[in-house]
PDB file of C-alpha atoms in Angstrom:
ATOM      1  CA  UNK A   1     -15.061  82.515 -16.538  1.00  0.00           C
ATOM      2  CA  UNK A   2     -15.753  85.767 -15.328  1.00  0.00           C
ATOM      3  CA  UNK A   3     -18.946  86.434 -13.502  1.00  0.00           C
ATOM      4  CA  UNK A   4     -21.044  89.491 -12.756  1.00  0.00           C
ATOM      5  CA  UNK A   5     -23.441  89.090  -9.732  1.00  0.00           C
ATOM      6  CA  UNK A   6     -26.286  91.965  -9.633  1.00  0.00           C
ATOM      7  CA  UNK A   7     -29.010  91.584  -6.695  1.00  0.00           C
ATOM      8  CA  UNK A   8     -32.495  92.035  -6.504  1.00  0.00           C
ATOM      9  CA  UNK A   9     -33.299  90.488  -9.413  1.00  0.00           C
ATOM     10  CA  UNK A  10     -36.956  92.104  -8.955  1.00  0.00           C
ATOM     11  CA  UNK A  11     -38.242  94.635  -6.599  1.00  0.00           C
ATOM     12  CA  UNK A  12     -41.750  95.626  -6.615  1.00  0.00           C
ATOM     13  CA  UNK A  13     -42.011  98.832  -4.314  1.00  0.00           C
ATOM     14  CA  UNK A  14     -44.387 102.271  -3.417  1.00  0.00           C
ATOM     15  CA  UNK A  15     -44.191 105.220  -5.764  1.00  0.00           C
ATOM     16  CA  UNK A  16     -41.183 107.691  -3.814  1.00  0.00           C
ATOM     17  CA  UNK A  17     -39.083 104.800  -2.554  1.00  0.00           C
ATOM     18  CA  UNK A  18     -35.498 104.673  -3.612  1.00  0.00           C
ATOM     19  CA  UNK A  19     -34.020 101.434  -4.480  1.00  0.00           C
ATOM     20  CA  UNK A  20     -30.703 100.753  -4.646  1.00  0.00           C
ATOM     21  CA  UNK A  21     -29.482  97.460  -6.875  1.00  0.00           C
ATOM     22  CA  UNK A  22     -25.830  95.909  -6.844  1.00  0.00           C
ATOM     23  CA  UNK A  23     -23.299  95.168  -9.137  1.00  0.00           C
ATOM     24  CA  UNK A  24     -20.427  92.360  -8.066  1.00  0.00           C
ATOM     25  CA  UNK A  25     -17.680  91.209  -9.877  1.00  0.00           C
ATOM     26  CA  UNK A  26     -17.425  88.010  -8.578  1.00  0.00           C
ATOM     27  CA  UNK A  27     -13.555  86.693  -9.860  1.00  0.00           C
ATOM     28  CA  UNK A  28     -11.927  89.800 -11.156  1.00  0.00           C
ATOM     29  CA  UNK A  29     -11.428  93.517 -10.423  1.00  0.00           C
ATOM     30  CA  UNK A  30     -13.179  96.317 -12.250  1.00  0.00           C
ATOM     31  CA  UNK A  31     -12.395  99.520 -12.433  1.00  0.00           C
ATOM     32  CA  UNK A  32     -14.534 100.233 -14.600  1.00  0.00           C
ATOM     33  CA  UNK A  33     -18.609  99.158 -14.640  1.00  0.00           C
ATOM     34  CA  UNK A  34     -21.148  99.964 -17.214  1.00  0.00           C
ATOM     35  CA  UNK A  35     -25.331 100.517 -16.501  1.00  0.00           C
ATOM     36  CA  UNK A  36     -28.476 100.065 -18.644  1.00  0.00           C
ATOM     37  CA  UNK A  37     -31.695 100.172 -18.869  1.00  0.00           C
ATOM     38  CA  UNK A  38     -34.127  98.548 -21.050  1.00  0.00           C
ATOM     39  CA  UNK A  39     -37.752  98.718 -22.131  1.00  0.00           C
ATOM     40  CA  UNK A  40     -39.705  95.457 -23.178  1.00  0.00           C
ATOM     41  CA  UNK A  41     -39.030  94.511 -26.715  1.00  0.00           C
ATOM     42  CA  UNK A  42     -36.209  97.356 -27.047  1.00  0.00           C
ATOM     43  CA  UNK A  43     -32.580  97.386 -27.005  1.00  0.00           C
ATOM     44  CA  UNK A  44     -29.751  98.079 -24.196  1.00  0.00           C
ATOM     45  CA  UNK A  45     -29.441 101.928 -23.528  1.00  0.00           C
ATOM     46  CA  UNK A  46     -26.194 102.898 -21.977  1.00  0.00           C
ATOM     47  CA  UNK A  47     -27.471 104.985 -18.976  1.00  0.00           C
ATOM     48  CA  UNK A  48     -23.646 105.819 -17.087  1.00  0.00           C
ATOM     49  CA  UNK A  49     -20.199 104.503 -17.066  1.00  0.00           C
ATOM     50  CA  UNK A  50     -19.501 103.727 -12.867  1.00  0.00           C
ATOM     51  CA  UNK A  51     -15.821 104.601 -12.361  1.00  0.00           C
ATOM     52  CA  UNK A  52     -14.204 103.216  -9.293  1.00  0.00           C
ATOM     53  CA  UNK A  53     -13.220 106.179  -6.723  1.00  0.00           C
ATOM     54  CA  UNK A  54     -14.359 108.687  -9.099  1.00  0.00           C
ATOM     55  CA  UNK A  55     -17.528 109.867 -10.547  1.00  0.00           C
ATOM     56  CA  UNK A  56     -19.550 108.307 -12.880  1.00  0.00           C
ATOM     57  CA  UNK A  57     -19.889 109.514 -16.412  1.00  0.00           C
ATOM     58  CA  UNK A  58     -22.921 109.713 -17.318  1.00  0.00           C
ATOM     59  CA  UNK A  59     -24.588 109.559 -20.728  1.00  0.00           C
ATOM     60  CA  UNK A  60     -26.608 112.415 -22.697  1.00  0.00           C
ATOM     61  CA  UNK A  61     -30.243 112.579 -20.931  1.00  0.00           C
ATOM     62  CA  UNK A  62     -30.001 110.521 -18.105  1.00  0.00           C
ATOM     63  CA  UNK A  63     -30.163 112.673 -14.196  1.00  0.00           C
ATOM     64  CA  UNK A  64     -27.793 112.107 -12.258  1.00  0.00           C
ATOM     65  CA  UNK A  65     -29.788 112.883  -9.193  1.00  0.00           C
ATOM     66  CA  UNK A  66     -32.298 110.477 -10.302  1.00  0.00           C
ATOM     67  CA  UNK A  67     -29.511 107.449 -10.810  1.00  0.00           C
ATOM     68  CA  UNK A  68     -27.126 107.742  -8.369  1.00  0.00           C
ATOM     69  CA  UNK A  69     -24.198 105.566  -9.061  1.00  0.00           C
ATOM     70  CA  UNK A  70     -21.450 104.469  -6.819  1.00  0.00           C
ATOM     71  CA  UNK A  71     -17.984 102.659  -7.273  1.00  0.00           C
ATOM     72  CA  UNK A  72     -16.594 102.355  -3.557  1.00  0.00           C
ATOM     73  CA  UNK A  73     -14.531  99.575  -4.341  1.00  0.00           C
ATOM     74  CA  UNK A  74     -13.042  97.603  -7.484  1.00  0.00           C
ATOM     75  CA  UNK A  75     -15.884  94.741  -7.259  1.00  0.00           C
ATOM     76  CA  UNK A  76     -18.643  96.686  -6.360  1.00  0.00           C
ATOM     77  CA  UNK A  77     -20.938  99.279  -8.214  1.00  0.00           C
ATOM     78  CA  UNK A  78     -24.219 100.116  -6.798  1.00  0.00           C
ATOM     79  CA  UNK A  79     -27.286 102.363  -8.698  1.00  0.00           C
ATOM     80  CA  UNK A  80     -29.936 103.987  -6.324  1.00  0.00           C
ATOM     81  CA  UNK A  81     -33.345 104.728  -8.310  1.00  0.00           C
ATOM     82  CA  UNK A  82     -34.302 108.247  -5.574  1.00  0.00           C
ATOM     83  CA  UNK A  83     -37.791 108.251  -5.279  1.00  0.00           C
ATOM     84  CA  UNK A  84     -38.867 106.548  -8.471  1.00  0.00           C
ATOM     85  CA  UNK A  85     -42.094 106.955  -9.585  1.00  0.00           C
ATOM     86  CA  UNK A  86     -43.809 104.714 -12.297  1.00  0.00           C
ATOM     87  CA  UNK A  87     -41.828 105.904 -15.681  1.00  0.00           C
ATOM     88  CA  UNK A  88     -38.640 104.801 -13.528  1.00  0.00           C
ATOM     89  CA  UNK A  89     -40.011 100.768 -14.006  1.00  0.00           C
ATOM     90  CA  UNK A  90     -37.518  99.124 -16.372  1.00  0.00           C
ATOM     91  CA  UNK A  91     -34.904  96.250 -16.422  1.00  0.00           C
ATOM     92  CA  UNK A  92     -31.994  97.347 -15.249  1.00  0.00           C
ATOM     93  CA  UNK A  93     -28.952  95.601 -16.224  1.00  0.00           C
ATOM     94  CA  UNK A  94     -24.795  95.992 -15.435  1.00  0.00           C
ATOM     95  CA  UNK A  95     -22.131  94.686 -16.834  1.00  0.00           C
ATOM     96  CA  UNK A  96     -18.259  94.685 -16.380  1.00  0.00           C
ATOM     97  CA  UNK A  97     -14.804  92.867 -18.052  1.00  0.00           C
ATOM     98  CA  UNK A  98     -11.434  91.938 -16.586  1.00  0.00           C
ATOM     99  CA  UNK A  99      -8.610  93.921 -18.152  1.00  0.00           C
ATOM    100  CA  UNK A 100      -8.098  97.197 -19.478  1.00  0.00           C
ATOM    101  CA  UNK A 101     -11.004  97.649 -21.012  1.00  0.00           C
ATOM    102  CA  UNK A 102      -9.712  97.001 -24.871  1.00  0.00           C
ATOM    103  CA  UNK A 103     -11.950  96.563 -27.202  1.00  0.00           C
ATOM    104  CA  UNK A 104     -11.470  93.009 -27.403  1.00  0.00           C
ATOM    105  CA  UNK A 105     -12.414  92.173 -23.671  1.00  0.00           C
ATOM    106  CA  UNK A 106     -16.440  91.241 -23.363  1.00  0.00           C
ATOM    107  CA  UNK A 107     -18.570  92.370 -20.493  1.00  0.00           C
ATOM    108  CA  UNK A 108     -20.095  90.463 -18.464  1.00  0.00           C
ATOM    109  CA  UNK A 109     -23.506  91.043 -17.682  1.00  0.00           C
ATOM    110  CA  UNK A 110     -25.535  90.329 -14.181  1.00  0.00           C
ATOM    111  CA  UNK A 111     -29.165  88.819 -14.277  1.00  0.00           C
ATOM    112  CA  UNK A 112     -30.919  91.904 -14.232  1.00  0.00           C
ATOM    113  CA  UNK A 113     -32.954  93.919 -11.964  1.00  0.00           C
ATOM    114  CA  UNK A 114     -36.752  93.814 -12.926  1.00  0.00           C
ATOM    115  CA  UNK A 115     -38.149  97.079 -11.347  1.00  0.00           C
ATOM    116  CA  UNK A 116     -41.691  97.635 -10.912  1.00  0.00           C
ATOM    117  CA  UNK A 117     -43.011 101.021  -9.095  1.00  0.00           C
ATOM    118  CA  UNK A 118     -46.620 100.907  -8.262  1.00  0.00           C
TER     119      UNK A 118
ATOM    120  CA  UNK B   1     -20.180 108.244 -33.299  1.00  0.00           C
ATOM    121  CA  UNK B   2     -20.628 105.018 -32.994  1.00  0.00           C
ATOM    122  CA  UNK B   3     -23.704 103.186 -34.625  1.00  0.00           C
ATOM    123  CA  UNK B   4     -24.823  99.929 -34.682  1.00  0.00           C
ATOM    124  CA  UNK B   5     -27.649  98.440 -36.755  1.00  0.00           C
ATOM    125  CA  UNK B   6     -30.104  95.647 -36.774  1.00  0.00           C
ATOM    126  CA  UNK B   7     -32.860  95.598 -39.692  1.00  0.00           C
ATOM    127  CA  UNK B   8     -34.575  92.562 -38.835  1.00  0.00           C
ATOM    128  CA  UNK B   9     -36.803  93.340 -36.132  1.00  0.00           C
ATOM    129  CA  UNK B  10     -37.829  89.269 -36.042  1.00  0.00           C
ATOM    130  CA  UNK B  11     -36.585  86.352 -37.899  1.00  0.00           C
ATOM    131  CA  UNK B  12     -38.110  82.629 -38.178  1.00  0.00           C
ATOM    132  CA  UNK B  13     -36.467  79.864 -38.826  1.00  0.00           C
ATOM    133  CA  UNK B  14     -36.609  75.829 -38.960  1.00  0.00           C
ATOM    134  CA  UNK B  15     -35.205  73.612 -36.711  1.00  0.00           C
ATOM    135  CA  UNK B  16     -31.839  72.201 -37.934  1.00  0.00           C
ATOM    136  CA  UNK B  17     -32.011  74.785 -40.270  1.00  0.00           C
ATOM    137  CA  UNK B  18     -29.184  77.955 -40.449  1.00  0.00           C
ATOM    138  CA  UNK B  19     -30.091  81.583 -40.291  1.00  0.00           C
ATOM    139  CA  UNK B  20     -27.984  84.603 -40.739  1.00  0.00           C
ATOM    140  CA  UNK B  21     -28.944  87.866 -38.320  1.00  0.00           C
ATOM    141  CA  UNK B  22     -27.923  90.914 -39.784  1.00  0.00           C
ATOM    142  CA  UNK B  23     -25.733  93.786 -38.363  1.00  0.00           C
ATOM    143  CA  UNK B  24     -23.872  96.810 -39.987  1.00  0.00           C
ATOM    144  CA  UNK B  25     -21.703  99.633 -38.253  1.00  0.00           C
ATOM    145  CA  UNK B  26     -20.028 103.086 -38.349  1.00  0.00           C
ATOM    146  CA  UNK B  27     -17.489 104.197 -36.722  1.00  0.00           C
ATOM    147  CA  UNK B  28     -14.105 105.936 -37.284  1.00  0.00           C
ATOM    148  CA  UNK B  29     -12.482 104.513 -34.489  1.00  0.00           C
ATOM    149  CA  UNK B  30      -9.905 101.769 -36.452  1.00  0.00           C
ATOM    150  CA  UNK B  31      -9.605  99.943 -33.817  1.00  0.00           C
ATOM    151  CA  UNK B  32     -12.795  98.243 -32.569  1.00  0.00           C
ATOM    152  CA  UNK B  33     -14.727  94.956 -31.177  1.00  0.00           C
ATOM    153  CA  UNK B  34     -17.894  93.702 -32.545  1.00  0.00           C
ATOM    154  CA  UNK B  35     -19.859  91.214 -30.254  1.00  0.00           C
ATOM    155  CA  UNK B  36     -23.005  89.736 -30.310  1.00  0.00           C
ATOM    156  CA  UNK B  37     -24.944  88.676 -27.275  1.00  0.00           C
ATOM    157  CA  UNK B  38     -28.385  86.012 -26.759  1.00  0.00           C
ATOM    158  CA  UNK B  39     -31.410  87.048 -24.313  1.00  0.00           C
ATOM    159  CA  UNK B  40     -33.440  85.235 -23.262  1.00  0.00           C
ATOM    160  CA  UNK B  41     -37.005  86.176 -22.063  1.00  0.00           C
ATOM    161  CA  UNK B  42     -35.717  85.609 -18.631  1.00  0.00           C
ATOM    162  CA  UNK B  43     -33.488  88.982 -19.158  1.00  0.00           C
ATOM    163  CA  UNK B  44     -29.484  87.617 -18.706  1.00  0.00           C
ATOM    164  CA  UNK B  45     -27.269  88.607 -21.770  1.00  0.00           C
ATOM    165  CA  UNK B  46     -25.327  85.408 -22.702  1.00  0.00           C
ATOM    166  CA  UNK B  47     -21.777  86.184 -24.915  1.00  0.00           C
ATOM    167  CA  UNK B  48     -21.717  84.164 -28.165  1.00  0.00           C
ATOM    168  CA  UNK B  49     -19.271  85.296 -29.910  1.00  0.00           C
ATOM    169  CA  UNK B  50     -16.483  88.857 -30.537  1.00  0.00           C
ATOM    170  CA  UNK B  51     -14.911  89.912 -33.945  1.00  0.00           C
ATOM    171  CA  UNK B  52     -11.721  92.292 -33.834  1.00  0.00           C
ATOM    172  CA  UNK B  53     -11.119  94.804 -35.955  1.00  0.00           C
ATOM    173  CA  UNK B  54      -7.717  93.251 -37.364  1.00  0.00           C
ATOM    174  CA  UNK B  55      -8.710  90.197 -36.972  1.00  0.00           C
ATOM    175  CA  UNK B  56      -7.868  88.369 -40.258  1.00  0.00           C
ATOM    176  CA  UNK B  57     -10.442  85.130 -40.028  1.00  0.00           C
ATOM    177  CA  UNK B  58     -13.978  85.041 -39.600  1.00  0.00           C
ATOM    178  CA  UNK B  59     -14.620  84.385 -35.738  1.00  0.00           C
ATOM    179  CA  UNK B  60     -16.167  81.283 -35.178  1.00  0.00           C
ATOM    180  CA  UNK B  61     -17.496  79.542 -32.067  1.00  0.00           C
ATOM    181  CA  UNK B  62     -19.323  76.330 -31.793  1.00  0.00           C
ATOM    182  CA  UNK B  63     -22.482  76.544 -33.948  1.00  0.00           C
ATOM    183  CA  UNK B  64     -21.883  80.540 -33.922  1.00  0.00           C
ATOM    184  CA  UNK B  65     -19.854  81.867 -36.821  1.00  0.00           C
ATOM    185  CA  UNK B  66     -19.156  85.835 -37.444  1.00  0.00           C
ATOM    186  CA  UNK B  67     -19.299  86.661 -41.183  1.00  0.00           C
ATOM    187  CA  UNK B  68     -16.986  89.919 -40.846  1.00  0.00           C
ATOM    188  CA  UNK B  69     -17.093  91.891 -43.762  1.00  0.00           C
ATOM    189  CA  UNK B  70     -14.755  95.132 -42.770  1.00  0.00           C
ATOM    190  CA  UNK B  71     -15.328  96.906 -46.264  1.00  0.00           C
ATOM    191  CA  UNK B  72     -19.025  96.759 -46.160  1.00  0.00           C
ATOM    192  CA  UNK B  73     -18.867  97.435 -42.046  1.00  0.00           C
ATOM    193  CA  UNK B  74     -21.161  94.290 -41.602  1.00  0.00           C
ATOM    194  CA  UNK B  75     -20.617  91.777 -38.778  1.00  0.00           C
ATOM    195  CA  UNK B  76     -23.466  89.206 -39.487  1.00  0.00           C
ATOM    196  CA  UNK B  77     -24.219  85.979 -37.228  1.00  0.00           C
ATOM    197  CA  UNK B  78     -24.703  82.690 -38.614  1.00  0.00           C
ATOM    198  CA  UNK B  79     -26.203  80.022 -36.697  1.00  0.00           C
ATOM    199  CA  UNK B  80     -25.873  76.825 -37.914  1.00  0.00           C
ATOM    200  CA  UNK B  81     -27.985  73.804 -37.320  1.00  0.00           C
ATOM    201  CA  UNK B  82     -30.706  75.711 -35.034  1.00  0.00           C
ATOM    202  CA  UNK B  83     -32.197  74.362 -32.027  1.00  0.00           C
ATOM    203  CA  UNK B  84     -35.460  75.287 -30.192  1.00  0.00           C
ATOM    204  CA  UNK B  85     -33.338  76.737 -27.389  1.00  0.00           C
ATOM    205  CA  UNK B  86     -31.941  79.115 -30.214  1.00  0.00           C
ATOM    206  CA  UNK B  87     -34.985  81.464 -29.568  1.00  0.00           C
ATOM    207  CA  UNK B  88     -34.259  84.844 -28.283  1.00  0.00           C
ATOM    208  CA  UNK B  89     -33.381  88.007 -28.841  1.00  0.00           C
ATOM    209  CA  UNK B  90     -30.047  88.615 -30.605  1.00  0.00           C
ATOM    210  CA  UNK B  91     -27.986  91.973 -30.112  1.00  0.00           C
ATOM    211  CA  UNK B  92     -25.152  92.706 -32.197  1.00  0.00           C
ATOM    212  CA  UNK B  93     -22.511  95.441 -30.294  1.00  0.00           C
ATOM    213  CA  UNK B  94     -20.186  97.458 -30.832  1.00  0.00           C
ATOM    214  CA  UNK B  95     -17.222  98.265 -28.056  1.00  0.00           C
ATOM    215  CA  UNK B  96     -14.216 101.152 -29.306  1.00  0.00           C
ATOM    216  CA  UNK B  97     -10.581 100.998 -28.587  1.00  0.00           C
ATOM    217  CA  UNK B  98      -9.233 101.873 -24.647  1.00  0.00           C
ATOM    218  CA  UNK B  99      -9.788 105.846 -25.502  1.00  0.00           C
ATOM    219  CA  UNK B 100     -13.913 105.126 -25.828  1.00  0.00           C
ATOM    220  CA  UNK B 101     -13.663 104.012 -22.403  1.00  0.00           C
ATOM    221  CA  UNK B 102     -14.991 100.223 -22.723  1.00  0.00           C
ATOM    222  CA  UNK B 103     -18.719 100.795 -23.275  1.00  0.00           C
ATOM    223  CA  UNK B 104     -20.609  99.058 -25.572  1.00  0.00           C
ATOM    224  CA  UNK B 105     -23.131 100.126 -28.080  1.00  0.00           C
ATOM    225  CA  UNK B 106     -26.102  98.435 -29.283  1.00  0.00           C
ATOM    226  CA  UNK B 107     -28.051  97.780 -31.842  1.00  0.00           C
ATOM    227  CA  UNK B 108     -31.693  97.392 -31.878  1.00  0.00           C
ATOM    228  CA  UNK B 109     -31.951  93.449 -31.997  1.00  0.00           C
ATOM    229  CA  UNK B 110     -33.461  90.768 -33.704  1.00  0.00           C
ATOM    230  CA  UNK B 111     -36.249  88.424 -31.971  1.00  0.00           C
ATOM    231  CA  UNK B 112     -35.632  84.809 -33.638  1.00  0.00           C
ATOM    232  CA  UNK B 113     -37.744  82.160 -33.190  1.00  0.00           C
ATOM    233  CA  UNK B 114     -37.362  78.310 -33.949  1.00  0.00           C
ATOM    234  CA  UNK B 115     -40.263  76.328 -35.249  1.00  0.00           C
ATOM    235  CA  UNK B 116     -39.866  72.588 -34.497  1.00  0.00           C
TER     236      UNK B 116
END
């Protein structure tokens, strides 16, 4: 089946550090790659749609210069946390489907990225 | 806009016993997907299980079943014959036709929790 690889799966870093996590589709193309971030105990919150050699959509709220998002290529999506500071500690979470995107394709979801900023 | 919701913040149930998890939605889009997804405490979202708009039948997979009612704009999960591995949080989502651009939407979850 289709698989979504997303590395670290934790990072524990220095308040002002950026971090940058990846998104892989592993045995399918995707032009299209979804972020999101979630507190404990809460539900997934779309943060941006990553669009592959274009720029990403974000959604209502979230700063762009804070979450930089790029596509560069149709298995890769990357999100860069600039100098996160404490409130930026979350899971962070992508996900991505084969196809067109219709509405009856699931995503795919990596592991995660556990982010902790002392 | 889209909405998607979850009342039941946590649900218990006993092993080898069925539970339902409830989930309504809104939208005006008529053509739509309705998924729901497991997580674990160790974060991954596992797919159980997608409902289609037209879809005539009631979706069913393994011990996962979708009770789709389209009039009422409820999509709820039953799991039959529960297991201890069962326990996790359950999100019920929400994805639009190719015009919404593929994302999905949420709803708030439901913990669930197997007692042996």
């Amino acid at each position: 089946g289709a698989v979504v690889s997303q590395h670290p799966s934790r990072v524990i870093c220095k308040s002002g550090t950026s971090v940058k996590i990846e998104c892989r589709s592993l045995d399918f193309q995707a032009t299209t790659m979804f972020w999101y971030r979630q507190f404990p105990k809460q539900s997934l919150m779309l943060m941006a749609t990553s669009n592959e050699g274009s720029k990403a959509t974000y959604e209502q709220g979230v700063e762009k210069d804070k979450f930089l998002i790029n596509h560069a290529s149709l298995t890769l999506s990357t999100l860069t946390v600039t100098s996160a500071h404490p409130e930026d500690s979350s899971f962070y979470i992508c996900s991505a489907s084969p196809g067109t995107g219709a509405s009856n394709q699931p995503q795919h979801f990596g592991d995660g990225t556990r982010l902790s900023i002392l | 806009a889209q909405k998607i919701t979850q009342t039941q913040p946590g649900m218990f149930v006993q092993e080898k016993e069925a539970v339902t998890l409830d989930c309504t939605y809104d939208t005006s889009d008529p053509s739509y997907g309705l998924f729901w997804y497991k997580q674990p405490s160790s974060g991954e979202m596992i797919f159980l299980i997608y409902q289609g708009s037209y879809d005539q039948q009631n979706a069913t997979e393994g011990r996962y079943s979708l009770n789709f009612q389209k009039a009422r704009k409820s999509a709820n999960l039953v799991i039959s014959a529960s297991q201890l591995g069962d326990s996790a949080m359950y999100f019920c989502a929400m994805r639009g036709g190719y015009n919404q651009g593929g994302k999905l939407i949420f709803g708030q979850g439901t913990e669930l929790s197997v007692k042996p």
